[in-house]
PDB file of C-alpha atoms in Angstrom:
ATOM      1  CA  UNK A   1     -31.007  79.525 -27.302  1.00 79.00           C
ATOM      2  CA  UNK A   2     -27.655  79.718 -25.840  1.00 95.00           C
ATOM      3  CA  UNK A   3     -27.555  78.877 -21.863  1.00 96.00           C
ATOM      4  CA  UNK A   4     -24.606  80.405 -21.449  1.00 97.00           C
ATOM      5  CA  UNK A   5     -25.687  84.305 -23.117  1.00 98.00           C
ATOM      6  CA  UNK A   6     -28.963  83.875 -20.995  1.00 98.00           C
ATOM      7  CA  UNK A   7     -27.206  83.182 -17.494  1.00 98.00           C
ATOM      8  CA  UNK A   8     -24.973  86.197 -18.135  1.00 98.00           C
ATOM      9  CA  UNK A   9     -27.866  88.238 -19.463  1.00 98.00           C
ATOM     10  CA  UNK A  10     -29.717  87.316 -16.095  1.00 99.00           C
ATOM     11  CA  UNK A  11     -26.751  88.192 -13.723  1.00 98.00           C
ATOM     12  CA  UNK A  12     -26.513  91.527 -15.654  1.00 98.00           C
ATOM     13  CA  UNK A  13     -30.141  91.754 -15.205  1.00 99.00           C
ATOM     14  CA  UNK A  14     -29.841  90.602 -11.341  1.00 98.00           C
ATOM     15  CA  UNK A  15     -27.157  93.999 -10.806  1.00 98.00           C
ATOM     16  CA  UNK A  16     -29.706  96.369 -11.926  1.00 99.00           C
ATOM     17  CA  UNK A  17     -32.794  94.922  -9.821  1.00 99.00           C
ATOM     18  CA  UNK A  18     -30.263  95.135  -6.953  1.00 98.00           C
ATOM     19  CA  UNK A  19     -29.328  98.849  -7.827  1.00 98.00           C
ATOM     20  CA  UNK A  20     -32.896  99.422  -7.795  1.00 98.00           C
ATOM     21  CA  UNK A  21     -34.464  97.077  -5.122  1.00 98.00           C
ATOM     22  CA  UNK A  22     -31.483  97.826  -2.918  1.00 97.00           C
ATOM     23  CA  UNK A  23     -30.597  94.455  -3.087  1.00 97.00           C
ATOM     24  CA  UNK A  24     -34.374  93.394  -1.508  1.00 97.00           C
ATOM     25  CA  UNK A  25     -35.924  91.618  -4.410  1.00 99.00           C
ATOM     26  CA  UNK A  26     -39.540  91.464  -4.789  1.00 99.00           C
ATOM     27  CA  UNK A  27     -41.197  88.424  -6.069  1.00 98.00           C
ATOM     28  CA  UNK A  28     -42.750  89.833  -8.664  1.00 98.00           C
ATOM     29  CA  UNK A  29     -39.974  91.625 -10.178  1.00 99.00           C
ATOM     30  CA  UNK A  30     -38.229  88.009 -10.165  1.00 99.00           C
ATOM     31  CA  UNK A  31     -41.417  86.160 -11.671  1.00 98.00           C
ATOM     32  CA  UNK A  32     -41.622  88.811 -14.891  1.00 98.00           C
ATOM     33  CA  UNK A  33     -38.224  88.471 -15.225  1.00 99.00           C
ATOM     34  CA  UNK A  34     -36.946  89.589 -18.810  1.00 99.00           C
ATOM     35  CA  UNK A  35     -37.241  90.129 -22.726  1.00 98.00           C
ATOM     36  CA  UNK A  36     -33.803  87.891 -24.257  1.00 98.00           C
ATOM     37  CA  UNK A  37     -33.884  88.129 -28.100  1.00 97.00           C
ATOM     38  CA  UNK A  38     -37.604  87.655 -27.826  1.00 97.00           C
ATOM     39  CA  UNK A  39     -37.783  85.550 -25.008  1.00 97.00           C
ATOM     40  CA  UNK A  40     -39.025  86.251 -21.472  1.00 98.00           C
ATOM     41  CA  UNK A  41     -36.618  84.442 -19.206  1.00 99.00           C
ATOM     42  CA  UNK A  42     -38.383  84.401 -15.227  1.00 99.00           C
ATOM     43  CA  UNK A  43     -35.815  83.959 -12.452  1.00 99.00           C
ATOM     44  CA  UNK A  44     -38.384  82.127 -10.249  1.00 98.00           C
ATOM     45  CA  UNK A  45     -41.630  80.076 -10.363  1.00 96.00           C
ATOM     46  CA  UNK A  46     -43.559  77.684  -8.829  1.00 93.00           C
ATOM     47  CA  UNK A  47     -40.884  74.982  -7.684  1.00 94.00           C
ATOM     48  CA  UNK A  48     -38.088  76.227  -5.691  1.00 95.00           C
ATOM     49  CA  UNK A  49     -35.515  74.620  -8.608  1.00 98.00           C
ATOM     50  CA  UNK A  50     -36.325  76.801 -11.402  1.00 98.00           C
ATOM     51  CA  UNK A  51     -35.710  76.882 -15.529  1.00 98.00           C
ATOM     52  CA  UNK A  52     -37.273  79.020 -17.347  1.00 98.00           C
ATOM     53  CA  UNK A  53     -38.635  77.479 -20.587  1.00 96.00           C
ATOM     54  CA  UNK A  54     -35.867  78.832 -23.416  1.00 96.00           C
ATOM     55  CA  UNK A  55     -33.074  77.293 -20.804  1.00 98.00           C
ATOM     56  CA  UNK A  56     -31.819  73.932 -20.980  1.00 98.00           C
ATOM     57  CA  UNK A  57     -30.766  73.753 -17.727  1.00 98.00           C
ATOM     58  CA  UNK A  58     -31.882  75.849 -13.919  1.00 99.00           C
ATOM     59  CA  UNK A  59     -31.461  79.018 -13.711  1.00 99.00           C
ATOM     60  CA  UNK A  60     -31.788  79.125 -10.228  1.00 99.00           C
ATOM     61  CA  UNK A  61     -32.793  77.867  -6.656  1.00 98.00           C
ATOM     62  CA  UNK A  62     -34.745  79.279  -3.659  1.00 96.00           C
ATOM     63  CA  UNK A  63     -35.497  78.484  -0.180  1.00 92.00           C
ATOM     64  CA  UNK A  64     -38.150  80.264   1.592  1.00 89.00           C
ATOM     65  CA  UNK A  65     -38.665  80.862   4.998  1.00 82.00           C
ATOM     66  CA  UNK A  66     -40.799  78.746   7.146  1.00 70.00           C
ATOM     67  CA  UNK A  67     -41.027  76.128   5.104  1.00 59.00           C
ATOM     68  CA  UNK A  68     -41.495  72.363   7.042  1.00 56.00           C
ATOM     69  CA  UNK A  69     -40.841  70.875   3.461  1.00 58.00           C
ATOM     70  CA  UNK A  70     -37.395  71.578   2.662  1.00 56.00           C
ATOM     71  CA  UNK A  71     -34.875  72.356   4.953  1.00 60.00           C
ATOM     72  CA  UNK A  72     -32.554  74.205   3.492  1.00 61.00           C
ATOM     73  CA  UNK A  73     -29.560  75.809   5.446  1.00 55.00           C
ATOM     74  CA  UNK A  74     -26.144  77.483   5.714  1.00 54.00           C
ATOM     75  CA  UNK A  75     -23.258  75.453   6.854  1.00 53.00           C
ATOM     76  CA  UNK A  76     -21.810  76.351  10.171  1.00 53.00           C
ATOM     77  CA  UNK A  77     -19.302  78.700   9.575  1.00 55.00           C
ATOM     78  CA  UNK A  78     -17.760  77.773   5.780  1.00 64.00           C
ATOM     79  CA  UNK A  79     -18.712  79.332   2.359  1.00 83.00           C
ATOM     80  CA  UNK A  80     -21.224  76.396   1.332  1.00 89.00           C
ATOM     81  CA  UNK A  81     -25.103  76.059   1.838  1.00 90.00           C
ATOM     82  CA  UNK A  82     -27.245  72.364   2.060  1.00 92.00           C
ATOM     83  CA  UNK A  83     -30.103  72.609  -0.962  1.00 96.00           C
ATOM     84  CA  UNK A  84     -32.220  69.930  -0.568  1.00 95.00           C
ATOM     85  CA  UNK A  85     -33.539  67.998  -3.829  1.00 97.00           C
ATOM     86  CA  UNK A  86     -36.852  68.396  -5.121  1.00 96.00           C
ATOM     87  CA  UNK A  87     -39.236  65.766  -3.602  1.00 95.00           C
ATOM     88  CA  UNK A  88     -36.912  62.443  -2.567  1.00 95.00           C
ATOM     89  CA  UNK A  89     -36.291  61.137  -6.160  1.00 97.00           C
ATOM     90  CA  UNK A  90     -32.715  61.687  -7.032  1.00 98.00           C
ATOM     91  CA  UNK A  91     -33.608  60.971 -10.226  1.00 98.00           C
ATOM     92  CA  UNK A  92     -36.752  63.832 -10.567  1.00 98.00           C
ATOM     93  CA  UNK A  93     -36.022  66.075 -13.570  1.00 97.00           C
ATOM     94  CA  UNK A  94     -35.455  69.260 -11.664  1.00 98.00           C
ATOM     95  CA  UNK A  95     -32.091  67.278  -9.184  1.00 98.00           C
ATOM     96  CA  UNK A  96     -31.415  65.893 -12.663  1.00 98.00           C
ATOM     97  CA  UNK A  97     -30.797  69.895 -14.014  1.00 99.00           C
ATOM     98  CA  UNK A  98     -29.029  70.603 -10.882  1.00 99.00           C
ATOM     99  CA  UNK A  99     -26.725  67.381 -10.964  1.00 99.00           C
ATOM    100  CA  UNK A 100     -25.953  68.073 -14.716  1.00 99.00           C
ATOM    101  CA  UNK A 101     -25.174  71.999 -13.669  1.00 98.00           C
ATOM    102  CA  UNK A 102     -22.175  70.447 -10.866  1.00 98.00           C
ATOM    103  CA  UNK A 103     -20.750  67.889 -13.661  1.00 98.00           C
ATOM    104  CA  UNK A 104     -20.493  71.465 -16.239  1.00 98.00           C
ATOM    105  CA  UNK A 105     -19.387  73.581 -13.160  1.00 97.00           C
ATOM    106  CA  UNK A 106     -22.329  75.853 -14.553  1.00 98.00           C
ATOM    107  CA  UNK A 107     -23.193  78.974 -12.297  1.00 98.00           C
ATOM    108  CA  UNK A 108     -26.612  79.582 -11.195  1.00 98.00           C
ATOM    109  CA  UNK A 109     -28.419  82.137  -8.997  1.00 98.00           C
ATOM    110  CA  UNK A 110     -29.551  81.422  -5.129  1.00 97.00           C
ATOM    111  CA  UNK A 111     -32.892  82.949  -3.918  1.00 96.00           C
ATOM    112  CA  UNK A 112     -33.204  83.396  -0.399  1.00 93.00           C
ATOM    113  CA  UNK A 113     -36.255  84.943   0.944  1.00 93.00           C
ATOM    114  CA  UNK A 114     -36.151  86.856   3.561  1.00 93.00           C
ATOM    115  CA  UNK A 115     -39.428  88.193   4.516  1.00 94.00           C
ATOM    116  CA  UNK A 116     -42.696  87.312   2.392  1.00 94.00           C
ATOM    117  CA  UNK A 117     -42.615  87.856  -1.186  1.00 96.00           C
ATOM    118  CA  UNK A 118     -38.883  89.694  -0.593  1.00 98.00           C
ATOM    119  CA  UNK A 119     -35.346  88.020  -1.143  1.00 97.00           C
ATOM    120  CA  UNK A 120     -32.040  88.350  -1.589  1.00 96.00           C
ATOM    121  CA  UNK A 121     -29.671  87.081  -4.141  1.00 97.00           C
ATOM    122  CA  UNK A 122     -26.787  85.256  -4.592  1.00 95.00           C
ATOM    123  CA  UNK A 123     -24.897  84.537  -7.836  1.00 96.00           C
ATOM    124  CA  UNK A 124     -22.997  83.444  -8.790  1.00 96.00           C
ATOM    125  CA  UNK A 125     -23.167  80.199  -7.089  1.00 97.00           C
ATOM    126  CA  UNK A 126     -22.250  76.715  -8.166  1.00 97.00           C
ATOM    127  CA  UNK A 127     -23.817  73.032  -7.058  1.00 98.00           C
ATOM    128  CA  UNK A 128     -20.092  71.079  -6.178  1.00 97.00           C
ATOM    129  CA  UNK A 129     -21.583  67.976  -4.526  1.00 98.00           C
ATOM    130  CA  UNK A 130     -24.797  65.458  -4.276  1.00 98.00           C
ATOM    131  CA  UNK A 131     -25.580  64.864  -1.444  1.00 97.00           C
ATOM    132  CA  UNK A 132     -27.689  61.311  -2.238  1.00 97.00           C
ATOM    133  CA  UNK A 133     -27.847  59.739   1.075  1.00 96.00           C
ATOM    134  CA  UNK A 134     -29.203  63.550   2.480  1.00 94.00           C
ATOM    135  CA  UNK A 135     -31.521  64.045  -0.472  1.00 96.00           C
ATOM    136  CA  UNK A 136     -29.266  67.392  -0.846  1.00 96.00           C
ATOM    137  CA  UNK A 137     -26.957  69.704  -3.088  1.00 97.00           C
ATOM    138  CA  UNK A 138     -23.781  71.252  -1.299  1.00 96.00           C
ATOM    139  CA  UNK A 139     -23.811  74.865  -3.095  1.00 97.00           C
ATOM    140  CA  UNK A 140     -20.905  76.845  -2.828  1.00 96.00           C
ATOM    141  CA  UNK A 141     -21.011  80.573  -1.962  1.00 89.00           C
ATOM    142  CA  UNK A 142     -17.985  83.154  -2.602  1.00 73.00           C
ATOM    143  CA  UNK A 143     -17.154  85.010   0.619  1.00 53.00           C
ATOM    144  CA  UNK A 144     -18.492  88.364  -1.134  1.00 49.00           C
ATOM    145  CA  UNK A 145     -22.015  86.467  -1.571  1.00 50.00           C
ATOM    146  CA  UNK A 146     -21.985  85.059   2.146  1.00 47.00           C
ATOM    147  CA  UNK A 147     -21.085  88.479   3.995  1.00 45.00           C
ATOM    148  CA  UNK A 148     -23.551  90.207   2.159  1.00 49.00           C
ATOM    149  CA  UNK A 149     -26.327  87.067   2.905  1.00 50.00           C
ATOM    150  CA  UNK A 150     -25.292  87.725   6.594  1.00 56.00           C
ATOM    151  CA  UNK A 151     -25.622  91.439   6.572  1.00 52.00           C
ATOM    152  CA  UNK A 152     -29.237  91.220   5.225  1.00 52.00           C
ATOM    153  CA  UNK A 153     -30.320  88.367   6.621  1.00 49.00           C
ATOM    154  CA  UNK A 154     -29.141  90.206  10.174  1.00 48.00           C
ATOM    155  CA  UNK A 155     -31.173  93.218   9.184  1.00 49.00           C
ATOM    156  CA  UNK A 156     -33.959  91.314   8.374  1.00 42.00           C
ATOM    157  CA  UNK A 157     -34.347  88.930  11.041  1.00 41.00           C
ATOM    158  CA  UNK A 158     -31.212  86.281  10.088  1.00 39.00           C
ATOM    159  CA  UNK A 159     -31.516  83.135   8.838  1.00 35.00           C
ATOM    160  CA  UNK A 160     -33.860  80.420   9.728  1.00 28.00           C
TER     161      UNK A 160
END
């Protein structure tokens, strides 16, 4: 299957969840995902760096809230967010997919939650540095993407 056609089928997919959600996506909703050509294509699962299995590279990432794990965060003030890497392995398969999506410039979608089992999406976004000596992506967000993160996150108790 074609990356490429299935990214652009999910952001398609992502507008009409967000017509419908009012741009508060439920977990569940995310986790079905999909029917592509036969396929389902899920926009999240277990692990916060996710591909769904037809994909040959993430389809997205997600940070939850009140996690001790991972710190993920906005940066003060600029258009770019701090992902950290999965576990502290540079080399794990899942910073791997995310490395290989920065070399290809390749857009993916951003998850934040914002309450339990609720988030709010971001896409597209793209990974434009590694971050080794952090253990960290910097992911850059459009202004459009980080006034609307700020307007819901504000509404719904800002970001941690």
């Amino acid at each position: 299957m074609n990356d490429s056609l299935i990214r652009l089928a999910a952001f398609e997919w992502l507008e009409r969840q967000n017509e419908i959600h009012q741009d508060i996506l439920p977990r569940e909703v995310l986790a079905e995902g999909f029917n592509y050509k036969g396929e389902r294509i899920t926009l999240v699962g277990a692990r916060g760096i996710w591909k769904p299995k037809p994909m040959a590279l993430p389809l997205s990432i997600t940070s939850i809230i009140d996690n001790g794990r991972y710190e993920d965060k906005l940066g003060d003030g600029d258009d770019f967010m701090h992902y950290k890497y999965e576990g502290e392995n540079p080399n794990h398969y899942s910073n791997v997919g995310l490395r290989d999506l920065m070399v290809s410039a390749t857009p993916l979608v951003y998850f934040h939650q914002v309450m339990k089992g609720k988030y709010i999406a971001c896409w597209p976004v793209t990974i434009i540095h590694d971050n080794v000596e952090n253990l960290s992506f910097t992911v850059a967000l459009d202004d459009k993407q980080r006034i609307r993160m700020e307007g819901e996150l504000g509404e719904v108790g800002g970001f941690y």
